[in-house]
mmCIF file of C-alpha atoms in Angstrom:
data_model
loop_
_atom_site.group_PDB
_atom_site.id
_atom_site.type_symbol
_atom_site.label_atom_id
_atom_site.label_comp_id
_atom_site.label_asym_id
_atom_site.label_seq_id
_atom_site.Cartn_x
_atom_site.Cartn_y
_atom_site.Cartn_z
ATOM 1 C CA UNK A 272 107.908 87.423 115.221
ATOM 2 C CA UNK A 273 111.017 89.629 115.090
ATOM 3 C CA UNK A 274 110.862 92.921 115.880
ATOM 4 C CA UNK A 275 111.745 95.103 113.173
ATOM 5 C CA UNK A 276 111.570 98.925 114.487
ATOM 6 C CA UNK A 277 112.131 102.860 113.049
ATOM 7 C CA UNK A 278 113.419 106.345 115.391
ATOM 8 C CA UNK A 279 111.620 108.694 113.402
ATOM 9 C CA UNK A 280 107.691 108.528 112.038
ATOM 10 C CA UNK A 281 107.853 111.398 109.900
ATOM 11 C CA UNK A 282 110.542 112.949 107.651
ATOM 12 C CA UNK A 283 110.084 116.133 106.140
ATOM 13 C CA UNK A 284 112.313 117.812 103.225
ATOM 14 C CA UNK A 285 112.817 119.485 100.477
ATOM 15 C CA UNK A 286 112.658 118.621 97.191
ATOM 16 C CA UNK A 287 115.823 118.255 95.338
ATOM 17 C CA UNK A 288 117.452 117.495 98.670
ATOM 18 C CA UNK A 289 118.621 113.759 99.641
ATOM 19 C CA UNK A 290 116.509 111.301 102.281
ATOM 20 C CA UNK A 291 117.508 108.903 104.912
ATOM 21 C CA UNK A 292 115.030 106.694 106.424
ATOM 22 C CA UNK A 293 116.741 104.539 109.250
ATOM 23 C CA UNK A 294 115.512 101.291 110.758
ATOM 24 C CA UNK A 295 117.011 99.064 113.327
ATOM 25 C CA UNK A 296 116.279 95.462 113.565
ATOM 26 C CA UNK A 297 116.492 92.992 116.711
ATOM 27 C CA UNK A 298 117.127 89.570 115.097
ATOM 28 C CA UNK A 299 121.475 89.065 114.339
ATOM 29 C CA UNK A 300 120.432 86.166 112.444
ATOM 30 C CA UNK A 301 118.598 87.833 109.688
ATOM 31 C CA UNK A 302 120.258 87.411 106.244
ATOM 32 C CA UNK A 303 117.657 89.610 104.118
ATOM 33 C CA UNK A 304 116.420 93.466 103.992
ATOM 34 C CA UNK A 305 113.615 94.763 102.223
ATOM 35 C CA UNK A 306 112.337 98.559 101.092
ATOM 36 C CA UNK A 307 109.341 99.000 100.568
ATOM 37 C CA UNK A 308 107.528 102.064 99.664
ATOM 38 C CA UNK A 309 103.516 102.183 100.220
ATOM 39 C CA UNK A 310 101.435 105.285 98.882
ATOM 40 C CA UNK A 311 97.892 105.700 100.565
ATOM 41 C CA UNK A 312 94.818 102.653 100.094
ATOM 42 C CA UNK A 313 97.361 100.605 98.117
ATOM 43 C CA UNK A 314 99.698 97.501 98.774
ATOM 44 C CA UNK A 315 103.343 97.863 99.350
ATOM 45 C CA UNK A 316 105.647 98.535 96.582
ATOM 46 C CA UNK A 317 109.169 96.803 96.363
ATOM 47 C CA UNK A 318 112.088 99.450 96.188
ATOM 48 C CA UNK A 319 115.757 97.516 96.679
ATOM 49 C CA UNK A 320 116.653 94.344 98.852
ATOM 50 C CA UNK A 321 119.927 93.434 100.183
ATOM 51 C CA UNK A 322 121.790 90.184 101.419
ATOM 52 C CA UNK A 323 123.487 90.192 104.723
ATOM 53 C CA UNK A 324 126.297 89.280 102.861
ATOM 54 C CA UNK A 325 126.700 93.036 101.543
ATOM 55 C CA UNK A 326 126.626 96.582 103.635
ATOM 56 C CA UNK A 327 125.654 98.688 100.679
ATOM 57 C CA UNK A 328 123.681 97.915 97.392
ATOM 58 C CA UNK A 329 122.381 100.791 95.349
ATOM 59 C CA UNK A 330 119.977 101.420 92.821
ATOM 60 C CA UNK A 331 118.319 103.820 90.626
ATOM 61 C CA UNK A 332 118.030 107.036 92.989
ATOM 62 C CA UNK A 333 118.550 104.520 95.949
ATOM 63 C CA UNK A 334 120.911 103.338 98.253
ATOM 64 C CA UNK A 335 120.289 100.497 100.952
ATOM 65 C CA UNK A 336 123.044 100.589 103.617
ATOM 66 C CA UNK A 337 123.260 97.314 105.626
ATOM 67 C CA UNK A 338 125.353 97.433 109.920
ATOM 68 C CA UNK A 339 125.434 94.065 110.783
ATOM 69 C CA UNK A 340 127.256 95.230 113.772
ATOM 70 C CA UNK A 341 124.541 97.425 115.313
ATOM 71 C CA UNK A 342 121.414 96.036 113.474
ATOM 72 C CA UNK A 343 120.651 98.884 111.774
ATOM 73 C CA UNK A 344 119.638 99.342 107.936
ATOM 74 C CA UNK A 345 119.000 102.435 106.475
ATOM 75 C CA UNK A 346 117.562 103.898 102.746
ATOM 76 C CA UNK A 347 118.967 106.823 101.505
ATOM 77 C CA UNK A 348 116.818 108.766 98.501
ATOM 78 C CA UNK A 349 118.474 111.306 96.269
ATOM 79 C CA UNK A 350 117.347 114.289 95.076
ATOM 80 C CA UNK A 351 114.468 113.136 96.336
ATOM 81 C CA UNK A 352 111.354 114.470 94.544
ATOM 82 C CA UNK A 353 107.242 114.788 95.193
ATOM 83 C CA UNK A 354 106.410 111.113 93.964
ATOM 84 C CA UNK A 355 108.144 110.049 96.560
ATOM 85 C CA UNK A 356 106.229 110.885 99.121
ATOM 86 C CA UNK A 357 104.668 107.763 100.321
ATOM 87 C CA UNK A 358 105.247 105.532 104.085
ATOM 88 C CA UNK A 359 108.161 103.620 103.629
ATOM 89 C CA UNK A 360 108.888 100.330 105.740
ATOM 90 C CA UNK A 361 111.651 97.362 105.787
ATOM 91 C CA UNK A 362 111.502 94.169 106.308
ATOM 92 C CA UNK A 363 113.471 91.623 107.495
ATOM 93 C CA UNK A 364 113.270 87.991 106.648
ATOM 94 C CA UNK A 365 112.424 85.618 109.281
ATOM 95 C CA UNK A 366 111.808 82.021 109.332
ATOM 96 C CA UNK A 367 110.118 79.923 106.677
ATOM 97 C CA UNK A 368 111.013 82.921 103.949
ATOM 98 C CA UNK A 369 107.969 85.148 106.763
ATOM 99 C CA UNK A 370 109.058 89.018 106.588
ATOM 100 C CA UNK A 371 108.395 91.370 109.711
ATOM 101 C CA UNK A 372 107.750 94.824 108.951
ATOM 102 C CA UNK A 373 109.234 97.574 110.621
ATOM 103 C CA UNK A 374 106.776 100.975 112.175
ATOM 104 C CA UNK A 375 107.087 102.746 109.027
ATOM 105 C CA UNK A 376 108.244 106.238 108.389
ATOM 106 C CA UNK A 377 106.132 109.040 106.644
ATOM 107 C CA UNK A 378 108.485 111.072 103.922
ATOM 108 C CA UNK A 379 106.716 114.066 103.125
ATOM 109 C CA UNK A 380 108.595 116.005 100.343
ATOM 110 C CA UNK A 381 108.155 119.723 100.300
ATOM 111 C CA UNK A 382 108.150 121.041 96.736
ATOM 112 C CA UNK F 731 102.294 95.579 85.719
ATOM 113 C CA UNK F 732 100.777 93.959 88.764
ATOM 114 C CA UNK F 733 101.757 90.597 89.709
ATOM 115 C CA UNK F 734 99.617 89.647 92.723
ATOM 116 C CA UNK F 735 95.905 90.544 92.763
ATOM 117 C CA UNK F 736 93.370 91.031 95.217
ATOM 118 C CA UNK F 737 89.405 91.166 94.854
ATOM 119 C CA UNK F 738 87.878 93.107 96.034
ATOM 120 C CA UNK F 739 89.854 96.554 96.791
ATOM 121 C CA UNK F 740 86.843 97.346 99.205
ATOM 122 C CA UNK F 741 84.258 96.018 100.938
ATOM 123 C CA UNK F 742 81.435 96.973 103.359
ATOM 124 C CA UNK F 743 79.579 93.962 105.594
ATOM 125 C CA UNK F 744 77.221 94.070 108.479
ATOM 126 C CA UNK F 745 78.229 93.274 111.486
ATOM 127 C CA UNK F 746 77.847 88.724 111.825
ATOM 128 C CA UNK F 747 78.515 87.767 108.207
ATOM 129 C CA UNK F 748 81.444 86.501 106.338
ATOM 130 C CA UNK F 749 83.389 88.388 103.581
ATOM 131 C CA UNK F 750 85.761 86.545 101.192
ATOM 132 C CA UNK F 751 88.712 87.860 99.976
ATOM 133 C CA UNK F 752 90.843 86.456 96.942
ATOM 134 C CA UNK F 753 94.850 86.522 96.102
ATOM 135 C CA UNK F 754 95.922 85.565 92.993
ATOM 136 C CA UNK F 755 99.382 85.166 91.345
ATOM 137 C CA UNK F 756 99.482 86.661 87.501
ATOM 138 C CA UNK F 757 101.499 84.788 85.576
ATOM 139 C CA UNK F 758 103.418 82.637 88.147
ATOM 140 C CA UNK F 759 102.611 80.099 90.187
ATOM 141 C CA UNK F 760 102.958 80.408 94.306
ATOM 142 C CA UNK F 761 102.901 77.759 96.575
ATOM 143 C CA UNK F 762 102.938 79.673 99.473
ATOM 144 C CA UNK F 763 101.286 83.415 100.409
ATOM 145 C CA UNK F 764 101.168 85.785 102.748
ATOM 146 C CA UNK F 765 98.188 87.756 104.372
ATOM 147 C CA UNK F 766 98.979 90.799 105.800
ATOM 148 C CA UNK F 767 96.657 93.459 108.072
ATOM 149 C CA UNK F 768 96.934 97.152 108.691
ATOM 150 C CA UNK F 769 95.539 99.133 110.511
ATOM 151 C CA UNK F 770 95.283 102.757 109.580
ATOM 152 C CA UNK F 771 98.506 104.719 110.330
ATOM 153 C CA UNK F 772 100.267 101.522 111.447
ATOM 154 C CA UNK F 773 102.397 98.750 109.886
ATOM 155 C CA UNK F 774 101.754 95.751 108.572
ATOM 156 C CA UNK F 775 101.628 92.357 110.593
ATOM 157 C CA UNK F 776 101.198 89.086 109.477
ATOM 158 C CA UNK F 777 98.477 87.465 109.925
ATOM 159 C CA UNK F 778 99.578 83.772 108.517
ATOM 160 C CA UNK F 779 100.661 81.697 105.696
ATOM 161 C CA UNK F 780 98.647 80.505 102.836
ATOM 162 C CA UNK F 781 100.258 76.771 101.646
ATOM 163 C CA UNK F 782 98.901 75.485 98.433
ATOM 164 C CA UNK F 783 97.933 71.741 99.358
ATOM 165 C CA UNK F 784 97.992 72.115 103.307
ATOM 166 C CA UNK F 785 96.677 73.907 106.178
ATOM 167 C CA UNK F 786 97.568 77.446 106.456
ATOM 168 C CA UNK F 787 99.670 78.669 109.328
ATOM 169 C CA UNK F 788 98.878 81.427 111.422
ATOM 170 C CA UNK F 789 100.790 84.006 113.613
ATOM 171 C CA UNK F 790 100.772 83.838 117.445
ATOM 172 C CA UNK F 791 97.424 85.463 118.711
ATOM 173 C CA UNK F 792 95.653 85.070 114.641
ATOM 174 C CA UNK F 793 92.304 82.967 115.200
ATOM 175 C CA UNK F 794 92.635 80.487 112.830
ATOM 176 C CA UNK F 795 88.685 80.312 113.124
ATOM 177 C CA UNK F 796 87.999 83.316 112.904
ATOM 178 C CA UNK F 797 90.264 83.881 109.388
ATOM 179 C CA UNK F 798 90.104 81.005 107.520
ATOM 180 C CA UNK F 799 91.954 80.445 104.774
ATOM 181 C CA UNK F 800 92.081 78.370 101.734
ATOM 182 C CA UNK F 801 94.785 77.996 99.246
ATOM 183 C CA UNK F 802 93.070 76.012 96.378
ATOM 184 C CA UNK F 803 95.419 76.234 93.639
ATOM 185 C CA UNK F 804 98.863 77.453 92.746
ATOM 186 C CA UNK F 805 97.126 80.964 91.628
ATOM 187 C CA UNK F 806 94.690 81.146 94.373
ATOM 188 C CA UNK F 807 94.787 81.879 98.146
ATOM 189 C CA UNK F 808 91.680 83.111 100.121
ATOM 190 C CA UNK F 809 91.003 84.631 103.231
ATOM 191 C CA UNK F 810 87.493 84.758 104.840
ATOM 192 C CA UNK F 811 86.704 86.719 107.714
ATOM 193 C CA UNK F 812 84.127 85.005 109.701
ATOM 194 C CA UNK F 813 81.260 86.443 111.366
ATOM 195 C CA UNK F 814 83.328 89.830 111.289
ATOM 196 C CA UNK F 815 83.103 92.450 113.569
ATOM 197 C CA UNK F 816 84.108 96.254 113.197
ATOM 198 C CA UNK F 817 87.135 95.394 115.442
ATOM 199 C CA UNK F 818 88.139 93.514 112.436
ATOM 200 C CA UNK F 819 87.725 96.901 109.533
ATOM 201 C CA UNK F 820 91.312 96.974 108.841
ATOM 202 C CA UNK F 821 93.132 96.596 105.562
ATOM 203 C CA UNK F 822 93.850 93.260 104.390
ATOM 204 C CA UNK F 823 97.486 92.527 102.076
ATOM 205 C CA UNK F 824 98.181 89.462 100.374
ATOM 206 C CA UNK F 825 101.638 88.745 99.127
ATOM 207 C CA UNK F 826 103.537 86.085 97.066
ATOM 208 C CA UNK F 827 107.086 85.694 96.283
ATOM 209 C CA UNK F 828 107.763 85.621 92.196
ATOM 210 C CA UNK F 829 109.807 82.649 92.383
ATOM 211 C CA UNK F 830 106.589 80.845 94.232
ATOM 212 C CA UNK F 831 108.387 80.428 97.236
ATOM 213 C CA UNK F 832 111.447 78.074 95.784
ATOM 214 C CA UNK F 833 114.122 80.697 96.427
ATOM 215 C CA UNK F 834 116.204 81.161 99.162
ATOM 216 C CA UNK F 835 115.874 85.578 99.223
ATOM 217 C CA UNK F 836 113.405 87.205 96.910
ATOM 218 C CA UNK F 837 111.288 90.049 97.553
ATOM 219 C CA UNK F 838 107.740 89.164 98.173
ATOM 220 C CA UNK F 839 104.858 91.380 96.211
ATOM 221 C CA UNK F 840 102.113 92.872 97.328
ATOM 222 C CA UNK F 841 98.537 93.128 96.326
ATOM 223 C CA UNK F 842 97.203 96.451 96.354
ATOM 224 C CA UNK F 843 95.077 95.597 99.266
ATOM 225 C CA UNK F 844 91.503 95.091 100.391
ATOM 226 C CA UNK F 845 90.116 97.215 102.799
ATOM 227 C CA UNK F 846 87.041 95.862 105.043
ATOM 228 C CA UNK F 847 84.798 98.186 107.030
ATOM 229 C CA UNK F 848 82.446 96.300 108.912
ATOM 230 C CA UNK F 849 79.132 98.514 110.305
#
């Protein structure tokens, strides 16, 4: 499948302060982009999509930021809080609506 | 509330028997799903797709003996692990997309997982 991959494994900061989880992916011809957030022993949880069609789509507390030109997709979180601590992952759409996840990187929020 | 759910959330086999494990779609119907396996600390790879009237098909280097799957109805998609080993404790992820697998984009969701420990 495509390779889907993330820089850093573990982000740590501060409550109240803002979070950017990066991922870069390998396959130009990906038109879709998934967060998702997973918290320990359970299933991943959907946080904000986006279409190659857009660079930026935000939501509530959430941004997705989309560089066709570099392959690179990134989440920001503001004023990001405890409950957000949790391994978050992308994924990018492949063939026959598949998704490939990404390595995952550990937010741990500091109260 | 949950749309996708797996039975069991956790299950412990001896080492040379089969465990099943079931998907189901709440309130929508899915032609296709998606099984998923982690392993602890690591990301999630899929293992194959789950079609509703047809064989499933798996990922490159997924024994399609060894996890056999059976999508029996538009709700239902199972995945047995056969003679299982503890090479193969991991956690197993089901998925569906909402719109059954019709639409172009949408998200898929997640089960909340089954993990296997096999002693």
């Amino acid at each position: 499948g495509e390779s889907v991959g993330l820089h850093l494994p573990t982000l740590s900061v501060q409550e109240g302060d803002n979070s950017i989880i990066n991922c870069a992916y390998s396959n130009s011809a990906s038109d879709y982009f998934i967060w998702y957030k997973q918290e320990s022993g359970k299933g991943p949880q959907f946080i904000i999509d986006i279409r190659s069609n857009m660079d930026k789509r935000q939501g509530q507390r959430v941004t997705v930021l989309l560089n066709k030109t570099v392959k690179h997709l990134s989440l920001q979180i503001a004023a990001t809080q405890p409950g957000d601590s949790a391994v978050y992952f992308c994924a990018e759409k492949g063939n026959f609506n598949k998704f490939y996840f990404g390595s995952g990187t550990k937010l741990n929020v500091k109260p | 509330g949950a749309v996708v759910s797996q039975h069991p959330s956790r299950v412990i086999c001896k080492s040379g028997t089969s465990v099943k494990i079931e998907c189901r779609s709440l309130d929508f119907q899915a032609t296709t799903m998606f099984w998923y396996r982690q392993f602890p600390k690591q990301s999630l790879m899929l293992m194959a797709t789950s079609n509703e009237g047809s064989k499933a098909t798996y990922e490159q280097g997924v024994e399609k003996d060894k996890f056999l799957i059976n999508h029996a109805s538009l709700t239902l998609s199972t995945l047995t692990v056969t003679s299982a080993h503890p090479e193969d404790s991991s956690f197993y992820i089901c998925s569906a997309h909402l719109t059954g697998g019709r639409s172009y984009n949408s998200p898929l969701h997640f089960g909340n997982g089954t993990r296997l420990t096999v002693t």
